[in-house]
Coordinates of C-alpha atoms in Angstrom, one line a residue:
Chain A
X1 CA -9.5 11.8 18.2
X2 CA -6.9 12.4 20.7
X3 CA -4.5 15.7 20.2
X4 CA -1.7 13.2 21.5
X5 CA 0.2 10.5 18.6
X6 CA 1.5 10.8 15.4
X7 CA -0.1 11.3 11.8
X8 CA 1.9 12.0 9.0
X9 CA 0.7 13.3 5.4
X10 CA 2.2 13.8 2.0
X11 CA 3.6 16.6 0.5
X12 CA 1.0 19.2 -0.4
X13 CA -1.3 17.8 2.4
X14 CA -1.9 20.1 5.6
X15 CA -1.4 17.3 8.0
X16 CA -3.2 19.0 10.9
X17 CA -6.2 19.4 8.6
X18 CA -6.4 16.4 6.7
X19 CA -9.1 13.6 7.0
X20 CA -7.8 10.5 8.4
X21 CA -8.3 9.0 4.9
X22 CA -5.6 11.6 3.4
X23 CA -3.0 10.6 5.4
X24 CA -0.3 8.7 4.9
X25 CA -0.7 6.8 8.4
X26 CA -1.8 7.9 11.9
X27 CA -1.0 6.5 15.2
X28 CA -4.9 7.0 16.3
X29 CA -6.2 3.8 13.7
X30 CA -4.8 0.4 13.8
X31 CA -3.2 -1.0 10.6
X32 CA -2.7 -4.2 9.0
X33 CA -0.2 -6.3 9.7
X34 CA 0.8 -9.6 8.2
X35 CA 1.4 -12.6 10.4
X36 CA 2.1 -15.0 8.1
X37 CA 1.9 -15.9 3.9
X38 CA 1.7 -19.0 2.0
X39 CA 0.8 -22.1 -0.2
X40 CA -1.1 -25.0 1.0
X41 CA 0.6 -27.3 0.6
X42 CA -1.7 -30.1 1.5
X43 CA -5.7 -30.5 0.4
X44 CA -5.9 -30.0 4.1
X45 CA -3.9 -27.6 5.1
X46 CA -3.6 -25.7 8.6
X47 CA -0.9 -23.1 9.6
X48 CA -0.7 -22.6 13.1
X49 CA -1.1 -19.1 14.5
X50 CA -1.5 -19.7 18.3
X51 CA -2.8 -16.7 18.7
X52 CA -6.1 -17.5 21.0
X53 CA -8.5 -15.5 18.4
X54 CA -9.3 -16.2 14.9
X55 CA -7.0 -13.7 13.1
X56 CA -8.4 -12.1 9.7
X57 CA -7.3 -13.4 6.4
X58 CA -7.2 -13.4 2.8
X59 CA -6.2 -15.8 -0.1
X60 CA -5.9 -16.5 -3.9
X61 CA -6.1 -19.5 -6.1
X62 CA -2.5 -19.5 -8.5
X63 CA -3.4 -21.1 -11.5
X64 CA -1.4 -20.9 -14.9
X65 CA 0.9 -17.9 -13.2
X66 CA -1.9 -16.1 -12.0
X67 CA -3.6 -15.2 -8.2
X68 CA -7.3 -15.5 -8.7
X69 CA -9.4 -13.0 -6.0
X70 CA -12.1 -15.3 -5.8
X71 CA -10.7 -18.6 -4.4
X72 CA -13.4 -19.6 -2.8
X73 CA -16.6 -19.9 -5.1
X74 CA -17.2 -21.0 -8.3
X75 CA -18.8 -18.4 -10.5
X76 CA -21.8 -19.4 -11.8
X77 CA -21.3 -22.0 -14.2
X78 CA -17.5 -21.6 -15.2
X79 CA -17.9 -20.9 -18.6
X80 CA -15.4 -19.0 -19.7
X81 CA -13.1 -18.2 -16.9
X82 CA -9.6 -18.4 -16.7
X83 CA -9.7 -20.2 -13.4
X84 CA -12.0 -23.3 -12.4
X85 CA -9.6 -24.2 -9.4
X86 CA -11.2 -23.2 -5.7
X87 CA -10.9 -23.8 -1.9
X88 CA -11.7 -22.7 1.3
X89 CA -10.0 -20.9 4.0
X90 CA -10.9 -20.3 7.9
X91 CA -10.1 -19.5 10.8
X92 CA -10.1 -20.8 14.5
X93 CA -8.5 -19.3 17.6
X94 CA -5.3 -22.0 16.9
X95 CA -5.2 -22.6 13.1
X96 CA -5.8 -21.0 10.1
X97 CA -7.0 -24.1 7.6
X98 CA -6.4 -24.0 3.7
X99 CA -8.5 -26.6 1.8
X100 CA -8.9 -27.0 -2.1
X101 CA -9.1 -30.0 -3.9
X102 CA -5.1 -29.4 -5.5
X103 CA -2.5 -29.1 -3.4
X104 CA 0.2 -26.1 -4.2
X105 CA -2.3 -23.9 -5.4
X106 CA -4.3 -21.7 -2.5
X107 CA -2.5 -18.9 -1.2
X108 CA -3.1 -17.6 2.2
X109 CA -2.4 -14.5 3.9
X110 CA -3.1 -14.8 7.8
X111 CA -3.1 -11.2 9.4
X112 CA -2.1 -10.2 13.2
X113 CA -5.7 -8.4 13.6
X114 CA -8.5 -10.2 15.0
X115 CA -11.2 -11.3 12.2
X116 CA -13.4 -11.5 15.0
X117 CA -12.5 -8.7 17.5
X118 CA -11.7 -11.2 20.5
X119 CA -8.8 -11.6 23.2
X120 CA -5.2 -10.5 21.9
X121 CA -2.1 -12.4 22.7
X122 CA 1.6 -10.8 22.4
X123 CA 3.6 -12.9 19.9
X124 CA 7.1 -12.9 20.7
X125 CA 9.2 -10.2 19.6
X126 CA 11.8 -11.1 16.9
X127 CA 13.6 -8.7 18.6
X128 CA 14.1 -6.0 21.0
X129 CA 14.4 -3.4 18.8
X130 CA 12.4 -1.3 16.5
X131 CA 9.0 0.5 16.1
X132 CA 5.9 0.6 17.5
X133 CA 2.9 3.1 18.3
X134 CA 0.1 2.8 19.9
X135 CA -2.8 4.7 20.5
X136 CA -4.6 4.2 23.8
X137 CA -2.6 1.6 25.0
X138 CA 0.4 1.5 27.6
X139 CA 3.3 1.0 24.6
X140 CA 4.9 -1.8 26.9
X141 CA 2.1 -3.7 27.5
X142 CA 0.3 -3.1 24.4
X143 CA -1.0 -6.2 22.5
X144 CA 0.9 -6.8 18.9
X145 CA -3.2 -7.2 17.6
X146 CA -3.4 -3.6 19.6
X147 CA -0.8 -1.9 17.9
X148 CA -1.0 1.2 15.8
X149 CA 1.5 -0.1 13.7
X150 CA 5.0 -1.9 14.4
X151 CA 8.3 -2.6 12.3
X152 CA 7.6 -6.5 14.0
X153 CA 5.3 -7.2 11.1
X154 CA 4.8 -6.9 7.2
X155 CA 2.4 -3.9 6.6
X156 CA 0.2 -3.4 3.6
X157 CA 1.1 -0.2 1.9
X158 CA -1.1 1.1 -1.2
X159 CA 1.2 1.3 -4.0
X160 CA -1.6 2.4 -6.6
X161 CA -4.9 2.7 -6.6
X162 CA -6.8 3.3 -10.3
X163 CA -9.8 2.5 -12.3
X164 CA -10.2 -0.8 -14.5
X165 CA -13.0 -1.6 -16.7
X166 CA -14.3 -4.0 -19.3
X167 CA -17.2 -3.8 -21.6
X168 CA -19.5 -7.3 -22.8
X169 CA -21.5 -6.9 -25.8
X170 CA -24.9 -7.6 -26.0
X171 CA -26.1 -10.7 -25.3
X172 CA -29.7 -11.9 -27.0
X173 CA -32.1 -12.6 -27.9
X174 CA -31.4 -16.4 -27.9
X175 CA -34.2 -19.0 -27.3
X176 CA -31.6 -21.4 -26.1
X177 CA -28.1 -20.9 -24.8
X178 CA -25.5 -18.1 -25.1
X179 CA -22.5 -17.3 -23.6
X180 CA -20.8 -13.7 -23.6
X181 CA -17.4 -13.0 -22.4
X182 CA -14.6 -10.1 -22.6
X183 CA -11.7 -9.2 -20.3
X184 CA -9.2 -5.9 -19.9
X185 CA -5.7 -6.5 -18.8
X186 CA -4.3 -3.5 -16.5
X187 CA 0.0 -2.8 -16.6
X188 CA 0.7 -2.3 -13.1
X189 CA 4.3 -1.1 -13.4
X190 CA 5.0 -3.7 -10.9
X191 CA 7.2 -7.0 -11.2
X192 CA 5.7 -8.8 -9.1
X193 CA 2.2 -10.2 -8.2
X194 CA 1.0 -8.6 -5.4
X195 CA -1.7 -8.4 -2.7
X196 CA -4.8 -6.4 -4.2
X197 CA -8.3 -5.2 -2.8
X198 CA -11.1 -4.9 -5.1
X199 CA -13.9 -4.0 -2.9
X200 CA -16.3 -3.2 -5.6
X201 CA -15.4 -6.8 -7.4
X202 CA -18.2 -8.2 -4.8
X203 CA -20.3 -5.3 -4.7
X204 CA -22.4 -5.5 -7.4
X205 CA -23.9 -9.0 -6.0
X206 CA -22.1 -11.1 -8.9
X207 CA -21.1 -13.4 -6.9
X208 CA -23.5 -16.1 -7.5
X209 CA -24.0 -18.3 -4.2
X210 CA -26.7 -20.5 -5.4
X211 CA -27.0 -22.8 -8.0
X212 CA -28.4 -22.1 -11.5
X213 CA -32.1 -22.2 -12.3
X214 CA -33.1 -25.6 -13.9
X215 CA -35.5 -27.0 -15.6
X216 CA -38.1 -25.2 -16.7
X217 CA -37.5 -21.7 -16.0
X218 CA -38.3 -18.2 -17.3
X219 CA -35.5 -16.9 -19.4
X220 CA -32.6 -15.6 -17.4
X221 CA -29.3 -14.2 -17.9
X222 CA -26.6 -14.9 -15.4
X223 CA -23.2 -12.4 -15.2
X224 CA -20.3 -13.5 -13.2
X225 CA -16.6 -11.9 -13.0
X226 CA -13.1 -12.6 -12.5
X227 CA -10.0 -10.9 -11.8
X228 CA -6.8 -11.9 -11.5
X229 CA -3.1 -10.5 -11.2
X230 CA 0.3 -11.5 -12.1
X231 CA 3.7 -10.5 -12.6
X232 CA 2.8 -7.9 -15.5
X233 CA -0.9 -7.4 -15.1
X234 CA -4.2 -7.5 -13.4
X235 CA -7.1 -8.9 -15.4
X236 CA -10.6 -8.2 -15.3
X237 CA -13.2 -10.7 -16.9
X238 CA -17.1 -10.5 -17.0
X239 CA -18.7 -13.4 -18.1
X240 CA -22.5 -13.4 -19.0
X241 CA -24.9 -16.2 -19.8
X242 CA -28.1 -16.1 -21.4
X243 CA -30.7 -18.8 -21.0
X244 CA -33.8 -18.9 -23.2
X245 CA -36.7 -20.7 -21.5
X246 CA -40.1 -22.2 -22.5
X247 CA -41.6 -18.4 -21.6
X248 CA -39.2 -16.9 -25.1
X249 CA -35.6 -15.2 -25.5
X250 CA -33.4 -14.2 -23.1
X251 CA -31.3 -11.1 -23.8
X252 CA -29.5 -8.6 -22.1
X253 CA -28.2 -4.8 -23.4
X254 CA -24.5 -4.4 -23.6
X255 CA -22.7 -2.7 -20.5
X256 CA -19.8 -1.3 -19.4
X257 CA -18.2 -2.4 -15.9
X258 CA -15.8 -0.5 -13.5
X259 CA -13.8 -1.5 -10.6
X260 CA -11.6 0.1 -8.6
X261 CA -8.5 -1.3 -6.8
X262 CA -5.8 -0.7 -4.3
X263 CA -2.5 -2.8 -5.5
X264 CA -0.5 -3.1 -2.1
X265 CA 3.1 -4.3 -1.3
X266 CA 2.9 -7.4 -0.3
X267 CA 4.1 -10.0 -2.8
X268 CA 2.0 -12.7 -3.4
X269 CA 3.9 -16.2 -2.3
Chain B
X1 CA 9.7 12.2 -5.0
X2 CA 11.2 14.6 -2.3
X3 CA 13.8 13.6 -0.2
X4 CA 11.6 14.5 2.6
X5 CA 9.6 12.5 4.5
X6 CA 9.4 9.5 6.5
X7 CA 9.9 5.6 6.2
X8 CA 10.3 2.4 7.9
X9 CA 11.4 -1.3 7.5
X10 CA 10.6 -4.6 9.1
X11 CA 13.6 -5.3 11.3
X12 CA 16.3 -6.5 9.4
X13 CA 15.4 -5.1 6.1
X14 CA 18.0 -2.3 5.0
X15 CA 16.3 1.0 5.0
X16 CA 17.7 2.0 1.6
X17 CA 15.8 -1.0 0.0
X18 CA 14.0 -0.6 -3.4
X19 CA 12.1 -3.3 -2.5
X20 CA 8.0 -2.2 -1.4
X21 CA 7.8 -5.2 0.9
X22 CA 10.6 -4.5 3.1
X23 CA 8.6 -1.0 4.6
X24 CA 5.9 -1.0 7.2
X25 CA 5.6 2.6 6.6
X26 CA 6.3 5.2 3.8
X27 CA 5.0 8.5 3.8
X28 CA 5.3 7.9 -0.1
X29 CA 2.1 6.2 0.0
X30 CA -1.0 5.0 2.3
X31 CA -0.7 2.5 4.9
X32 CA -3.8 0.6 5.4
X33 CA -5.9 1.7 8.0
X34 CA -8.5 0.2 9.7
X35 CA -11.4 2.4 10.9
X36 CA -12.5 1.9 14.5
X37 CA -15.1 -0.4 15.2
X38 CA -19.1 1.3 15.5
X39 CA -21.0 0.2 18.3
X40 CA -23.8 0.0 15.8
X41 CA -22.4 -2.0 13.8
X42 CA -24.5 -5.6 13.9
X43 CA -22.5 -7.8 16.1
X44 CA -24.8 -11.4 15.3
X45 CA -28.0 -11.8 13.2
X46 CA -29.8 -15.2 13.4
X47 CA -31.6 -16.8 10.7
X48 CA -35.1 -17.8 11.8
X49 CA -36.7 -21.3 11.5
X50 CA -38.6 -21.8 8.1
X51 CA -36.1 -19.3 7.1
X52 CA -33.6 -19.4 4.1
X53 CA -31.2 -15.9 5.5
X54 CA -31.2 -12.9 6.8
X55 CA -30.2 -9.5 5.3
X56 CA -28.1 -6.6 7.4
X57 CA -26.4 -3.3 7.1
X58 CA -23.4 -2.1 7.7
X59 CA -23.6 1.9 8.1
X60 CA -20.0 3.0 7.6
X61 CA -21.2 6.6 6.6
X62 CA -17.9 7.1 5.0
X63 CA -19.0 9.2 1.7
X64 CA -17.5 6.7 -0.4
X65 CA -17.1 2.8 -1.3
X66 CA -14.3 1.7 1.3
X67 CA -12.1 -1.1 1.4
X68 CA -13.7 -4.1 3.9
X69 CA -13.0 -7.2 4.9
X70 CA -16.2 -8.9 6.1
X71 CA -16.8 -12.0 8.2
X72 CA -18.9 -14.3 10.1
X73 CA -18.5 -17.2 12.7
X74 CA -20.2 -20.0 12.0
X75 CA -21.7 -23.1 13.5
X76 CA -18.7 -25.1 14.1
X77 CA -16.8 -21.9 15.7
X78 CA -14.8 -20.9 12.5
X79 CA -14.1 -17.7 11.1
X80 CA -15.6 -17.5 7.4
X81 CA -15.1 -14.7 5.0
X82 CA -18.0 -12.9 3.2
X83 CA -18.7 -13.5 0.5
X84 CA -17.7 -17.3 1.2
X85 CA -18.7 -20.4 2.7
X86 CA -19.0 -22.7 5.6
X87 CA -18.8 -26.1 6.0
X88 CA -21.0 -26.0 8.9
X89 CA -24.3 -28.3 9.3
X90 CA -26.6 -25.5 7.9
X91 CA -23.8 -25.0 4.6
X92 CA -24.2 -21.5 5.9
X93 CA -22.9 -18.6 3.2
X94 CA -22.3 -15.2 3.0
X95 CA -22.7 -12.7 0.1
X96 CA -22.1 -8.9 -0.5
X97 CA -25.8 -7.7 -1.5
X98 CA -24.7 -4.1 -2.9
X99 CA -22.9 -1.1 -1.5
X100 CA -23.5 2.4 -1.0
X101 CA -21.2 5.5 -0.1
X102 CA -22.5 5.1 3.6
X103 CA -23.2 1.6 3.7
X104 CA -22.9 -2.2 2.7
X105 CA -25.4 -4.8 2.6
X106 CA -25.0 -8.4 3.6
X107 CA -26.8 -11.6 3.5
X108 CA -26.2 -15.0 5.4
X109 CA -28.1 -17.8 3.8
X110 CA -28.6 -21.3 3.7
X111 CA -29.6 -24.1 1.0
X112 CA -32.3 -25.7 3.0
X113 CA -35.0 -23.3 4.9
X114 CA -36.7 -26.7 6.6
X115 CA -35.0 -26.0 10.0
X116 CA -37.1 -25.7 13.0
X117 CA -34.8 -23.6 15.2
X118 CA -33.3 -20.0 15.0
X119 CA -29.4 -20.0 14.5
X120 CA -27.6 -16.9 15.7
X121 CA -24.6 -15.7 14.1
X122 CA -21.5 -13.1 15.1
X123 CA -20.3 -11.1 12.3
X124 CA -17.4 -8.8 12.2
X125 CA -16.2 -6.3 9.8
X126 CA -13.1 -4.5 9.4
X127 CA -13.7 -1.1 7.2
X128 CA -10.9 1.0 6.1
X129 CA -11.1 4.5 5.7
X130 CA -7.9 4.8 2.4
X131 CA -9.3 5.9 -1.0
X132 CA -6.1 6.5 -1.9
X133 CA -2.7 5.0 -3.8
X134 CA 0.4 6.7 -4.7
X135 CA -1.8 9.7 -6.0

């Protein structure tokens, strides 16, 4: 890292010491920066960013009040969730798209850093004043998708970052079909729904990109999970289904599941 | 908190706002910082013929789970977020396999393994190096 920028650390932290991850920002590492938010407002949706590379993005399904994390896949079977609305959102170099099957409900988030690392483009400045830093770029000529940071943009901040679990009982033996579920809802001290990032939530594999097993199948059990936020809290569901088969009982012990997340300031549209 | 240290706003937002969104920096807190990009990262797999996916790894070497957003490019040229999926002609889709302190394993698969050619892939990721909140 070069001895030349700015970092800047909280009280307590020895700045010239601290891992990068300690501080609170530093002018060497590029930082998120929010192009645009919204709803689509069409089953066919597209937002036009212009920006000659497909930009990174993020989105929620809003259903009953709540921003679901994962928009964009079913869970396994559906049983049990709060949310059995989803869509799809991409990016080309000109157009972010938005589809679902309900209009009003996918939120989008469309970020000013490349999803796919390719050629930058200057957006225009809302004006000719203000903040920016750059790290190894001339600061006049610099690229807004090359920027340090810049007061041009919304920036994610981490406003709290803490542990939320939920425990599922056993499930089993059962020769046919059985269906566990249990959720935890988190205070967040907030009063509004914001942008959060549960890397963990997708961790484990839950996700479940293929279809079920059927017909005549050894006994399985399936777990999917859920989480959601809104004005007052973010919720956490796990969801578990057992299938008997033709081979006996399916069952599964009880368990105990952990996330952590990182609630930012970025209001949810 | 003290009245020391430093913060900014999105032009015009007032600096003495109470309201998180208006600041694109707070030394209260943690901005959101992207790690910088590892040449060894995997820059495109390709899913061979006969084939259903293919697996990679991502070795951040961080010491801890971080924060990522993953993608890939698919066949039509678009930007898809892992885990998600394409509407490509190969229904191409991307999961999270697991993740370690030091790294984190993808898949790209496909319902239907009956192609006879290979299919490349870019994928991207953007790692970010914050564990922390207001602690």
């Amino acid at each position: 890292m070069s001895s030349i920028g700015i970092k800047v650390s909280k009280p307590g932290i020895n700045v010239l010491t601290a891992a990068k991850k300690d501080l609170a920002f530093i002018s060497s590492l590029r930082h998120m920066k929010i192009l645009s938010k919204g709803y689509a407002s069409s089953t066919t949706f597209k937002y036009t960013h212009g920006l000659g590379y497909r930009p990174a993005f993020t989105g929620y399904m809003k259903t009953s009040g709540r921003y679901f994390v994962n928009y964009f896949i079913s869970p396994f079977d559906g049983y049990q969730f709060d949310n059995t609305l989803y869509g799809d959102i991409y990016t080309t170099t000109e157009v972010l798209a938005a589809e679902a099957g309900t209009a009003g409900r996918l939120v989008w988030i469309c970020f000013v850093n490349p999803g796919d690392f390719g050629s930058q483009r200057t957006i225009p400045s809302k004006s000719n004043f203000g903040l920016k830093l750059s790290n190894d770029k001339n600061i006049l000529t610099v690229f807004d998708s090359e920027v340090s940071l810049t007061s041009k943009f919304e920036t994610p901040i981490i406003l709290k970052t803490a542990i939320i679990s939920v425990s599922v009982d056993a499930i089993g033996p059962t020769s046919g079909t059985e269906q566990k579920t249990n959720f935890t809802d988190y205070k967040h001290g907030l009063t509004t729904a914001n942008h959060i990032l549960v890397p963990e939530f997708y961790g484990a594999g839950l996700i479940n990109l293929s279809t079920e097993p059927v017909g005549a199948v050894p006994p399985y059990v399936a777990e999917d999970r859920e989480l959601s936020i809104n004005e007052e809290v973010i919720r956490f569901r796990i969801s578990r289904l057992a299938q008997g088969g033709f081979l006996g009982d399916a069952s599964a012990p009880a368990k105990t599941v952990t996330l952590r997340f990182y609630l930012t300031n970025i209001k949810l549209p | 908190m003290a009245n020391i240290g430093i913060k900014g706003t999105t032009s015009p937002k007032n600096i003495a706002s109470s309201d998180f969104q208006d600041f694109f920096v707070n030394s209260q807190y943690y901005n959101l910082k992207i790690m910088d990009n590892d040449p060894t990262w995997p820059k495109s797999v390709t899913i061979s013929s006969g084939s259903y996916n293919v697996s990679y790894t991502i070795n951040h070497g961080l010491g801890y789970i971080p924060i990522y957003d993953l993608y890939f490019k698919d066949q039509d040229g678009k930007l898809v977020h892992i885990p998600g999926k394409s509407t490509d002609t190969y229904g191409t889709r991307g999961r999270i396999l697991g993740e370690t302190i030091t790294t984190i394993r993808v898949r790209l698969g496909r319902p239907s393994a009956t192609y006879p050619t290979n299919v490349t892939y870019d994928v991207y990721a953007l790692i970010f190096v914050d564990t922390k909140g207001d602690q």
